[in-house]
Amino acid sequence: MQTVTLKVEGMSCGHCVNSVEGAVKKLGASGKVDLSGGSVTVDFDESKVSLDAIKEAIEEQGYDVAK
């Protein structure tokens, strides 16, 4: 298992939290959003899902993942 914290811009409410955490969960990972900090901490198995796929899933929800 690998844990990473990603800076995510554009999150401002509970719906944002649900969107981001749901997108990560669909990939088989778990995510915990820190709304006030503008970040999400993701635990994932790198043999099953890539970090790029996680970033892409978050961006597909309409948020920007800092590079």
PDB file of N, CA, C and O in Angstrom:
ATOM      1  N   MET A   1       0.840  -1.190   0.000  1.00  0.00           N
ATOM      2  CA  MET A   1       0.000   0.000   0.000  1.00  0.00           C
ATOM      3  C   MET A   1       0.877   1.242   0.000  1.00  0.00           C
ATOM      4  O   MET A   1       1.922   1.272   0.629  1.00  0.00           O
ATOM      5  N   GLN A   2       0.394   2.231  -0.707  1.00  0.00           N
ATOM      6  CA  GLN A   2       1.092   3.505  -0.766  1.00  0.00           C
ATOM      7  C   GLN A   2       0.118   4.593  -0.325  1.00  0.00           C
ATOM      8  O   GLN A   2      -1.076   4.515  -0.596  1.00  0.00           O
ATOM      9  N   THR A   3       0.631   5.607   0.359  1.00  0.00           N
ATOM     10  CA  THR A   3      -0.182   6.740   0.781  1.00  0.00           C
ATOM     11  C   THR A   3       0.431   8.010   0.212  1.00  0.00           C
ATOM     12  O   THR A   3       1.631   8.235   0.353  1.00  0.00           O
ATOM     13  N   VAL A   4      -0.407   8.810  -0.437  1.00  0.00           N
ATOM     14  CA  VAL A   4       0.039  10.097  -0.971  1.00  0.00           C
ATOM     15  C   VAL A   4      -0.988  11.165  -0.608  1.00  0.00           C
ATOM     16  O   VAL A   4      -2.180  10.878  -0.475  1.00  0.00           O
ATOM     17  N   THR A   5      -0.508  12.385  -0.446  1.00  0.00           N
ATOM     18  CA  THR A   5      -1.397  13.525  -0.237  1.00  0.00           C
ATOM     19  C   THR A   5      -1.273  14.432  -1.445  1.00  0.00           C
ATOM     20  O   THR A   5      -0.176  14.842  -1.809  1.00  0.00           O
ATOM     21  N   LEU A   6      -2.412  14.679  -2.072  1.00  0.00           N
ATOM     22  CA  LEU A   6      -2.464  15.501  -3.274  1.00  0.00           C
ATOM     23  C   LEU A   6      -3.127  16.833  -2.966  1.00  0.00           C
ATOM     24  O   LEU A   6      -4.144  16.875  -2.266  1.00  0.00           O
ATOM     25  N   LYS A   7      -2.571  17.903  -3.482  1.00  0.00           N
ATOM     26  CA  LYS A   7      -3.175  19.228  -3.377  1.00  0.00           C
ATOM     27  C   LYS A   7      -4.241  19.316  -4.452  1.00  0.00           C
ATOM     28  O   LYS A   7      -3.960  19.101  -5.642  1.00  0.00           O
ATOM     29  N   VAL A   8      -5.479  19.583  -4.051  1.00  0.00           N
ATOM     30  CA  VAL A   8      -6.595  19.646  -4.993  1.00  0.00           C
ATOM     31  C   VAL A   8      -7.249  21.022  -4.880  1.00  0.00           C
ATOM     32  O   VAL A   8      -7.666  21.427  -3.800  1.00  0.00           O
ATOM     33  N   GLU A   9      -7.328  21.711  -6.014  1.00  0.00           N
ATOM     34  CA  GLU A   9      -7.908  23.050  -6.036  1.00  0.00           C
ATOM     35  C   GLU A   9      -9.341  23.002  -6.530  1.00  0.00           C
ATOM     36  O   GLU A   9      -9.680  22.202  -7.396  1.00  0.00           O
ATOM     37  N   GLY A  10     -10.187  23.855  -5.950  1.00  0.00           N
ATOM     38  CA  GLY A  10     -11.567  23.969  -6.401  1.00  0.00           C
ATOM     39  C   GLY A  10     -12.589  23.317  -5.490  1.00  0.00           C
ATOM     40  O   GLY A  10     -13.782  23.417  -5.753  1.00  0.00           O
ATOM     41  N   MET A  11     -12.145  22.669  -4.426  1.00  0.00           N
ATOM     42  CA  MET A  11     -13.087  22.041  -3.493  1.00  0.00           C
ATOM     43  C   MET A  11     -13.549  23.086  -2.481  1.00  0.00           C
ATOM     44  O   MET A  11     -12.727  23.811  -1.933  1.00  0.00           O
ATOM     45  N   SER A  12     -14.878  23.133  -2.245  1.00  0.00           N
ATOM     46  CA  SER A  12     -15.373  24.157  -1.319  1.00  0.00           C
ATOM     47  C   SER A  12     -16.531  23.701  -0.429  1.00  0.00           C
ATOM     48  O   SER A  12     -16.961  24.459   0.426  1.00  0.00           O
ATOM     49  N   CYS A  13     -17.042  22.480  -0.643  1.00  0.00           N
ATOM     50  CA  CYS A  13     -18.236  22.078   0.112  1.00  0.00           C
ATOM     51  C   CYS A  13     -18.306  20.556   0.274  1.00  0.00           C
ATOM     52  O   CYS A  13     -17.453  19.831  -0.235  1.00  0.00           O
ATOM     53  N   GLY A  14     -19.338  20.114   0.952  1.00  0.00           N
ATOM     54  CA  GLY A  14     -19.529  18.687   1.176  1.00  0.00           C
ATOM     55  C   GLY A  14     -19.710  17.895  -0.108  1.00  0.00           C
ATOM     56  O   GLY A  14     -19.271  16.749  -0.206  1.00  0.00           O
ATOM     57  N   HIS A  15     -20.361  18.497  -1.096  1.00  0.00           N
ATOM     58  CA  HIS A  15     -20.518  17.817  -2.388  1.00  0.00           C
ATOM     59  C   HIS A  15     -19.156  17.556  -3.015  1.00  0.00           C
ATOM     60  O   HIS A  15     -18.921  16.496  -3.597  1.00  0.00           O
ATOM     61  N   CYS A  16     -18.258  18.520  -2.884  1.00  0.00           N
ATOM     62  CA  CYS A  16     -16.900  18.371  -3.420  1.00  0.00           C
ATOM     63  C   CYS A  16     -16.200  17.188  -2.755  1.00  0.00           C
ATOM     64  O   CYS A  16     -15.544  16.383  -3.420  1.00  0.00           O
ATOM     65  N   VAL A  17     -16.339  17.104  -1.450  1.00  0.00           N
ATOM     66  CA  VAL A  17     -15.732  16.005  -0.689  1.00  0.00           C
ATOM     67  C   VAL A  17     -16.258  14.671  -1.201  1.00  0.00           C
ATOM     68  O   VAL A  17     -15.493  13.751  -1.497  1.00  0.00           O
ATOM     69  N   ASN A  18     -17.590  14.565  -1.329  1.00  0.00           N
ATOM     70  CA  ASN A  18     -18.200  13.322  -1.795  1.00  0.00           C
ATOM     71  C   ASN A  18     -17.760  12.970  -3.212  1.00  0.00           C
ATOM     72  O   ASN A  18     -17.520  11.797  -3.521  1.00  0.00           O
ATOM     73  N   SER A  19     -17.650  13.960  -4.083  1.00  0.00           N
ATOM     74  CA  SER A  19     -17.238  13.726  -5.470  1.00  0.00           C
ATOM     75  C   SER A  19     -15.823  13.174  -5.537  1.00  0.00           C
ATOM     76  O   SER A  19     -15.559  12.200  -6.241  1.00  0.00           O
ATOM     77  N   VAL A  20     -14.914  13.810  -4.816  1.00  0.00           N
ATOM     78  CA  VAL A  20     -13.508  13.396  -4.848  1.00  0.00           C
ATOM     79  C   VAL A  20     -13.327  12.030  -4.194  1.00  0.00           C
ATOM     80  O   VAL A  20     -12.701  11.133  -4.759  1.00  0.00           O
ATOM     81  N   GLU A  21     -13.894  11.853  -2.999  1.00  0.00           N
ATOM     82  CA  GLU A  21     -13.748  10.568  -2.307  1.00  0.00           C
ATOM     83  C   GLU A  21     -14.412   9.447  -3.099  1.00  0.00           C
ATOM     84  O   GLU A  21     -13.900   8.337  -3.164  1.00  0.00           O
ATOM     85  N   GLY A  22     -15.551   9.729  -3.733  1.00  0.00           N
ATOM     86  CA  GLY A  22     -16.241   8.723  -4.536  1.00  0.00           C
ATOM     87  C   GLY A  22     -15.448   8.318  -5.768  1.00  0.00           C
ATOM     88  O   GLY A  22     -15.387   7.140  -6.122  1.00  0.00           O
ATOM     89  N   ALA A  23     -14.824   9.304  -6.422  1.00  0.00           N
ATOM     90  CA  ALA A  23     -14.022   9.019  -7.613  1.00  0.00           C
ATOM     91  C   ALA A  23     -12.836   8.125  -7.270  1.00  0.00           C
ATOM     92  O   ALA A  23     -12.504   7.195  -8.013  1.00  0.00           O
ATOM     93  N   VAL A  24     -12.218   8.397  -6.139  1.00  0.00           N
ATOM     94  CA  VAL A  24     -11.064   7.602  -5.692  1.00  0.00           C
ATOM     95  C   VAL A  24     -11.515   6.189  -5.324  1.00  0.00           C
ATOM     96  O   VAL A  24     -10.868   5.203  -5.686  1.00  0.00           O
ATOM     97  N   LYS A  25     -12.654   6.092  -4.652  1.00  0.00           N
ATOM     98  CA  LYS A  25     -13.170   4.791  -4.220  1.00  0.00           C
ATOM     99  C   LYS A  25     -13.505   3.884  -5.408  1.00  0.00           C
ATOM    100  O   LYS A  25     -13.277   2.677  -5.352  1.00  0.00           O
ATOM    101  N   LYS A  26     -14.014   4.471  -6.484  1.00  0.00           N
ATOM    102  CA  LYS A  26     -14.353   3.685  -7.674  1.00  0.00           C
ATOM    103  C   LYS A  26     -13.131   2.987  -8.262  1.00  0.00           C
ATOM    104  O   LYS A  26     -13.266   1.979  -8.950  1.00  0.00           O
ATOM    105  N   LEU A  27     -11.962   3.522  -7.990  1.00  0.00           N
ATOM    106  CA  LEU A  27     -10.723   2.922  -8.497  1.00  0.00           C
ATOM    107  C   LEU A  27     -10.168   1.850  -7.562  1.00  0.00           C
ATOM    108  O   LEU A  27      -9.158   1.238  -7.847  1.00  0.00           O
ATOM    109  N   GLY A  28     -10.833   1.654  -6.419  1.00  0.00           N
ATOM    110  CA  GLY A  28     -10.361   0.656  -5.464  1.00  0.00           C
ATOM    111  C   GLY A  28      -9.396   1.215  -4.443  1.00  0.00           C
ATOM    112  O   GLY A  28      -8.720   0.462  -3.743  1.00  0.00           O
ATOM    113  N   ALA A  29      -9.332   2.534  -4.357  1.00  0.00           N
ATOM    114  CA  ALA A  29      -8.463   3.187  -3.376  1.00  0.00           C
ATOM    115  C   ALA A  29      -9.361   3.838  -2.322  1.00  0.00           C
ATOM    116  O   ALA A  29     -10.581   3.862  -2.461  1.00  0.00           O
ATOM    117  N   SER A  30      -8.759   4.364  -1.276  1.00  0.00           N
ATOM    118  CA  SER A  30      -9.548   5.110  -0.305  1.00  0.00           C
ATOM    119  C   SER A  30      -8.943   6.497  -0.171  1.00  0.00           C
ATOM    120  O   SER A  30      -7.723   6.664  -0.190  1.00  0.00           O
ATOM    121  N   GLY A  31      -9.821   7.484  -0.069  1.00  0.00           N
ATOM    122  CA  GLY A  31      -9.360   8.861   0.025  1.00  0.00           C
ATOM    123  C   GLY A  31     -10.041   9.583   1.152  1.00  0.00           C
ATOM    124  O   GLY A  31     -11.207   9.319   1.457  1.00  0.00           O
ATOM    125  N   LYS A  32      -9.321  10.491   1.773  1.00  0.00           N
ATOM    126  CA  LYS A  32      -9.867  11.319   2.847  1.00  0.00           C
ATOM    127  C   LYS A  32      -9.545  12.767   2.512  1.00  0.00           C
ATOM    128  O   LYS A  32      -8.381  13.156   2.449  1.00  0.00           O
ATOM    129  N   VAL A  33     -10.595  13.554   2.268  1.00  0.00           N
ATOM    130  CA  VAL A  33     -10.426  14.953   1.887  1.00  0.00           C
ATOM    131  C   VAL A  33     -10.265  15.829   3.126  1.00  0.00           C
ATOM    132  O   VAL A  33     -10.979  15.673   4.112  1.00  0.00           O
ATOM    133  N   ASP A  34      -9.310  16.736   3.052  1.00  0.00           N
ATOM    134  CA  ASP A  34      -9.147  17.806   4.047  1.00  0.00           C
ATOM    135  C   ASP A  34      -9.599  19.079   3.345  1.00  0.00           C
ATOM    136  O   ASP A  34      -8.827  19.704   2.613  1.00  0.00           O
ATOM    137  N   LEU A  35     -10.861  19.435   3.524  1.00  0.00           N
ATOM    138  CA  LEU A  35     -11.446  20.557   2.796  1.00  0.00           C
ATOM    139  C   LEU A  35     -10.740  21.866   3.125  1.00  0.00           C
ATOM    140  O   LEU A  35     -10.420  22.645   2.232  1.00  0.00           O
ATOM    141  N   SER A  36     -10.473  22.109   4.400  1.00  0.00           N
ATOM    142  CA  SER A  36      -9.824  23.366   4.788  1.00  0.00           C
ATOM    143  C   SER A  36      -8.393  23.445   4.273  1.00  0.00           C
ATOM    144  O   SER A  36      -7.887  24.524   3.988  1.00  0.00           O
ATOM    145  N   GLY A  37      -7.734  22.302   4.136  1.00  0.00           N
ATOM    146  CA  GLY A  37      -6.365  22.281   3.635  1.00  0.00           C
ATOM    147  C   GLY A  37      -6.266  22.143   2.129  1.00  0.00           C
ATOM    148  O   GLY A  37      -5.194  22.267   1.547  1.00  0.00           O
ATOM    149  N   GLY A  38      -7.398  21.876   1.479  1.00  0.00           N
ATOM    150  CA  GLY A  38      -7.408  21.737   0.027  1.00  0.00           C
ATOM    151  C   GLY A  38      -6.609  20.551  -0.463  1.00  0.00           C
ATOM    152  O   GLY A  38      -5.916  20.629  -1.470  1.00  0.00           O
ATOM    153  N   SER A  39      -6.744  19.434   0.262  1.00  0.00           N
ATOM    154  CA  SER A  39      -5.976  18.254  -0.139  1.00  0.00           C
ATOM    155  C   SER A  39      -6.782  16.982   0.072  1.00  0.00           C
ATOM    156  O   SER A  39      -7.812  16.985   0.734  1.00  0.00           O
ATOM    157  N   VAL A  40      -6.275  15.911  -0.522  1.00  0.00           N
ATOM    158  CA  VAL A  40      -6.861  14.587  -0.313  1.00  0.00           C
ATOM    159  C   VAL A  40      -5.708  13.618  -0.071  1.00  0.00           C
ATOM    160  O   VAL A  40      -4.705  13.648  -0.774  1.00  0.00           O
ATOM    161  N   THR A  41      -5.857  12.807   0.963  1.00  0.00           N
ATOM    162  CA  THR A  41      -4.868  11.771   1.258  1.00  0.00           C
ATOM    163  C   THR A  41      -5.440  10.457   0.757  1.00  0.00           C
ATOM    164  O   THR A  41      -6.554  10.078   1.121  1.00  0.00           O
ATOM    165  N   VAL A  42      -4.675   9.801  -0.108  1.00  0.00           N
ATOM    166  CA  VAL A  42      -5.150   8.596  -0.782  1.00  0.00           C
ATOM    167  C   VAL A  42      -4.282   7.404  -0.405  1.00  0.00           C
ATOM    168  O   VAL A  42      -3.058   7.481  -0.454  1.00  0.00           O
ATOM    169  N   ASP A  43      -4.935   6.318  -0.005  1.00  0.00           N
ATOM    170  CA  ASP A  43      -4.271   5.036   0.234  1.00  0.00           C
ATOM    171  C   ASP A  43      -4.640   4.125  -0.930  1.00  0.00           C
ATOM    172  O   ASP A  43      -5.828   3.947  -1.216  1.00  0.00           O
ATOM    173  N   PHE A  44      -3.626   3.558  -1.603  1.00  0.00           N
ATOM    174  CA  PHE A  44      -3.921   2.713  -2.751  1.00  0.00           C
ATOM    175  C   PHE A  44      -2.837   1.658  -2.935  1.00  0.00           C
ATOM    176  O   PHE A  44      -1.722   1.795  -2.442  1.00  0.00           O
ATOM    177  N   ASP A  45      -3.216   0.612  -3.640  1.00  0.00           N
ATOM    178  CA  ASP A  45      -2.294  -0.474  -3.981  1.00  0.00           C
ATOM    179  C   ASP A  45      -1.753  -0.168  -5.369  1.00  0.00           C
ATOM    180  O   ASP A  45      -2.473  -0.260  -6.364  1.00  0.00           O
ATOM    181  N   GLU A  46      -0.479   0.210  -5.422  1.00  0.00           N
ATOM    182  CA  GLU A  46       0.118   0.632  -6.694  1.00  0.00           C
ATOM    183  C   GLU A  46       0.180  -0.491  -7.726  1.00  0.00           C
ATOM    184  O   GLU A  46       0.364  -0.220  -8.914  1.00  0.00           O
ATOM    185  N   SER A  47      -0.037  -1.745  -7.324  1.00  0.00           N
ATOM    186  CA  SER A  47      -0.076  -2.833  -8.300  1.00  0.00           C
ATOM    187  C   SER A  47      -1.451  -2.931  -8.967  1.00  0.00           C
ATOM    188  O   SER A  47      -1.615  -3.622  -9.965  1.00  0.00           O
ATOM    189  N   LYS A  48      -2.455  -2.212  -8.414  1.00  0.00           N
ATOM    190  CA  LYS A  48      -3.813  -2.262  -8.954  1.00  0.00           C
ATOM    191  C   LYS A  48      -4.255  -0.967  -9.605  1.00  0.00           C
ATOM    192  O   LYS A  48      -5.097  -0.979 -10.509  1.00  0.00           O
ATOM    193  N   VAL A  49      -3.733   0.156  -9.152  1.00  0.00           N
ATOM    194  CA  VAL A  49      -4.117   1.458  -9.704  1.00  0.00           C
ATOM    195  C   VAL A  49      -2.927   2.403  -9.620  1.00  0.00           C
ATOM    196  O   VAL A  49      -2.164   2.367  -8.652  1.00  0.00           O
ATOM    197  N   SER A  50      -2.769   3.215 -10.656  1.00  0.00           N
ATOM    198  CA  SER A  50      -1.633   4.139 -10.683  1.00  0.00           C
ATOM    199  C   SER A  50      -2.013   5.493 -10.092  1.00  0.00           C
ATOM    200  O   SER A  50      -3.192   5.872 -10.068  1.00  0.00           O
ATOM    201  N   LEU A  51      -1.017   6.225  -9.661  1.00  0.00           N
ATOM    202  CA  LEU A  51      -1.239   7.565  -9.148  1.00  0.00           C
ATOM    203  C   LEU A  51      -1.808   8.464 -10.244  1.00  0.00           C
ATOM    204  O   LEU A  51      -2.691   9.281  -9.993  1.00  0.00           O
ATOM    205  N   ASP A  52      -1.353   8.282 -11.469  1.00  0.00           N
ATOM    206  CA  ASP A  52      -1.876   9.071 -12.588  1.00  0.00           C
ATOM    207  C   ASP A  52      -3.370   8.825 -12.788  1.00  0.00           C
ATOM    208  O   ASP A  52      -4.122   9.750 -13.084  1.00  0.00           O
ATOM    209  N   ALA A  53      -3.805   7.577 -12.635  1.00  0.00           N
ATOM    210  CA  ALA A  53      -5.231   7.250 -12.784  1.00  0.00           C
ATOM    211  C   ALA A  53      -6.046   7.930 -11.684  1.00  0.00           C
ATOM    212  O   ALA A  53      -7.162   8.402 -11.932  1.00  0.00           O
ATOM    213  N   ILE A  54      -5.500   7.998 -10.484  1.00  0.00           N
ATOM    214  CA  ILE A  54      -6.188   8.663  -9.366  1.00  0.00           C
ATOM    215  C   ILE A  54      -6.315  10.154  -9.654  1.00  0.00           C
ATOM    216  O   ILE A  54      -7.383  10.749  -9.492  1.00  0.00           O
ATOM    217  N   LYS A  55      -5.222  10.766 -10.085  1.00  0.00           N
ATOM    218  CA  LYS A  55      -5.258  12.194 -10.417  1.00  0.00           C
ATOM    219  C   LYS A  55      -6.280  12.468 -11.524  1.00  0.00           C
ATOM    220  O   LYS A  55      -7.051  13.422 -11.447  1.00  0.00           O
ATOM    221  N   GLU A  56      -6.279  11.622 -12.542  1.00  0.00           N
ATOM    222  CA  GLU A  56      -7.211  11.781 -13.652  1.00  0.00           C
ATOM    223  C   GLU A  56      -8.662  11.671 -13.187  1.00  0.00           C
ATOM    224  O   GLU A  56      -9.525  12.446 -13.605  1.00  0.00           O
ATOM    225  N   ALA A  57      -8.942  10.717 -12.304  1.00  0.00           N
ATOM    226  CA  ALA A  57     -10.309  10.533 -11.788  1.00  0.00           C
ATOM    227  C   ALA A  57     -10.776  11.768 -11.023  1.00  0.00           C
ATOM    228  O   ALA A  57     -11.940  12.178 -11.135  1.00  0.00           O
ATOM    229  N   ILE A  58      -9.887  12.374 -10.259  1.00  0.00           N
ATOM    230  CA  ILE A  58     -10.231  13.597  -9.513  1.00  0.00           C
ATOM    231  C   ILE A  58     -10.477  14.744 -10.488  1.00  0.00           C
ATOM    232  O   ILE A  58     -11.449  15.490 -10.354  1.00  0.00           O
ATOM    233  N   GLU A  59      -9.613  14.871 -11.485  1.00  0.00           N
ATOM    234  CA  GLU A  59      -9.765  15.942 -12.461  1.00  0.00           C
ATOM    235  C   GLU A  59     -11.041  15.782 -13.288  1.00  0.00           C
ATOM    236  O   GLU A  59     -11.664  16.776 -13.671  1.00  0.00           O
ATOM    237  N   GLU A  60     -11.454  14.542 -13.528  1.00  0.00           N
ATOM    238  CA  GLU A  60     -12.705  14.302 -14.260  1.00  0.00           C
ATOM    239  C   GLU A  60     -13.916  14.787 -13.480  1.00  0.00           C
ATOM    240  O   GLU A  60     -14.980  15.022 -14.058  1.00  0.00           O
ATOM    241  N   GLN A  61     -13.765  14.953 -12.179  1.00  0.00           N
ATOM    242  CA  GLN A  61     -14.854  15.485 -11.348  1.00  0.00           C
ATOM    243  C   GLN A  61     -14.897  17.015 -11.389  1.00  0.00           C
ATOM    244  O   GLN A  61     -15.776  17.639 -10.799  1.00  0.00           O
ATOM    245  N   GLY A  62     -13.918  17.627 -12.061  1.00  0.00           N
ATOM    246  CA  GLY A  62     -13.918  19.075 -12.225  1.00  0.00           C
ATOM    247  C   GLY A  62     -12.961  19.822 -11.311  1.00  0.00           C
ATOM    248  O   GLY A  62     -13.046  21.041 -11.193  1.00  0.00           O
ATOM    249  N   TYR A  63     -12.041  19.117 -10.686  1.00  0.00           N
ATOM    250  CA  TYR A  63     -11.084  19.743  -9.778  1.00  0.00           C
ATOM    251  C   TYR A  63      -9.684  19.676 -10.368  1.00  0.00           C
ATOM    252  O   TYR A  63      -9.395  18.832 -11.205  1.00  0.00           O
ATOM    253  N   ASP A  64      -8.830  20.584  -9.931  1.00  0.00           N
ATOM    254  CA  ASP A  64      -7.459  20.619 -10.422  1.00  0.00           C
ATOM    255  C   ASP A  64      -6.518  20.014  -9.393  1.00  0.00           C
ATOM    256  O   ASP A  64      -6.494  20.453  -8.237  1.00  0.00           O
ATOM    257  N   VAL A  65      -5.759  19.017  -9.819  1.00  0.00           N
ATOM    258  CA  VAL A  65      -4.731  18.412  -8.958  1.00  0.00           C
ATOM    259  C   VAL A  65      -3.437  19.134  -9.259  1.00  0.00           C
ATOM    260  O   VAL A  65      -2.989  19.165 -10.412  1.00  0.00           O
ATOM    261  N   ALA A  66      -2.824  19.722  -8.233  1.00  0.00           N
ATOM    262  CA  ALA A  66      -1.576  20.454  -8.418  1.00  0.00           C
ATOM    263  C   ALA A  66      -0.492  19.494  -8.879  1.00  0.00           C
ATOM    264  O   ALA A  66      -0.384  18.373  -8.372  1.00  0.00           O
ATOM    265  N   LYS A  67       0.289  19.913  -9.832  1.00  0.00           N
ATOM    266  CA  LYS A  67       1.356  19.068 -10.393  1.00  0.00           C
ATOM    267  C   LYS A  67       2.599  19.138  -9.536  1.00  0.00           C
ATOM    268  O   LYS A  67       2.921  20.060  -8.910  1.00  0.00           O
TER     269      LYS A  67
END
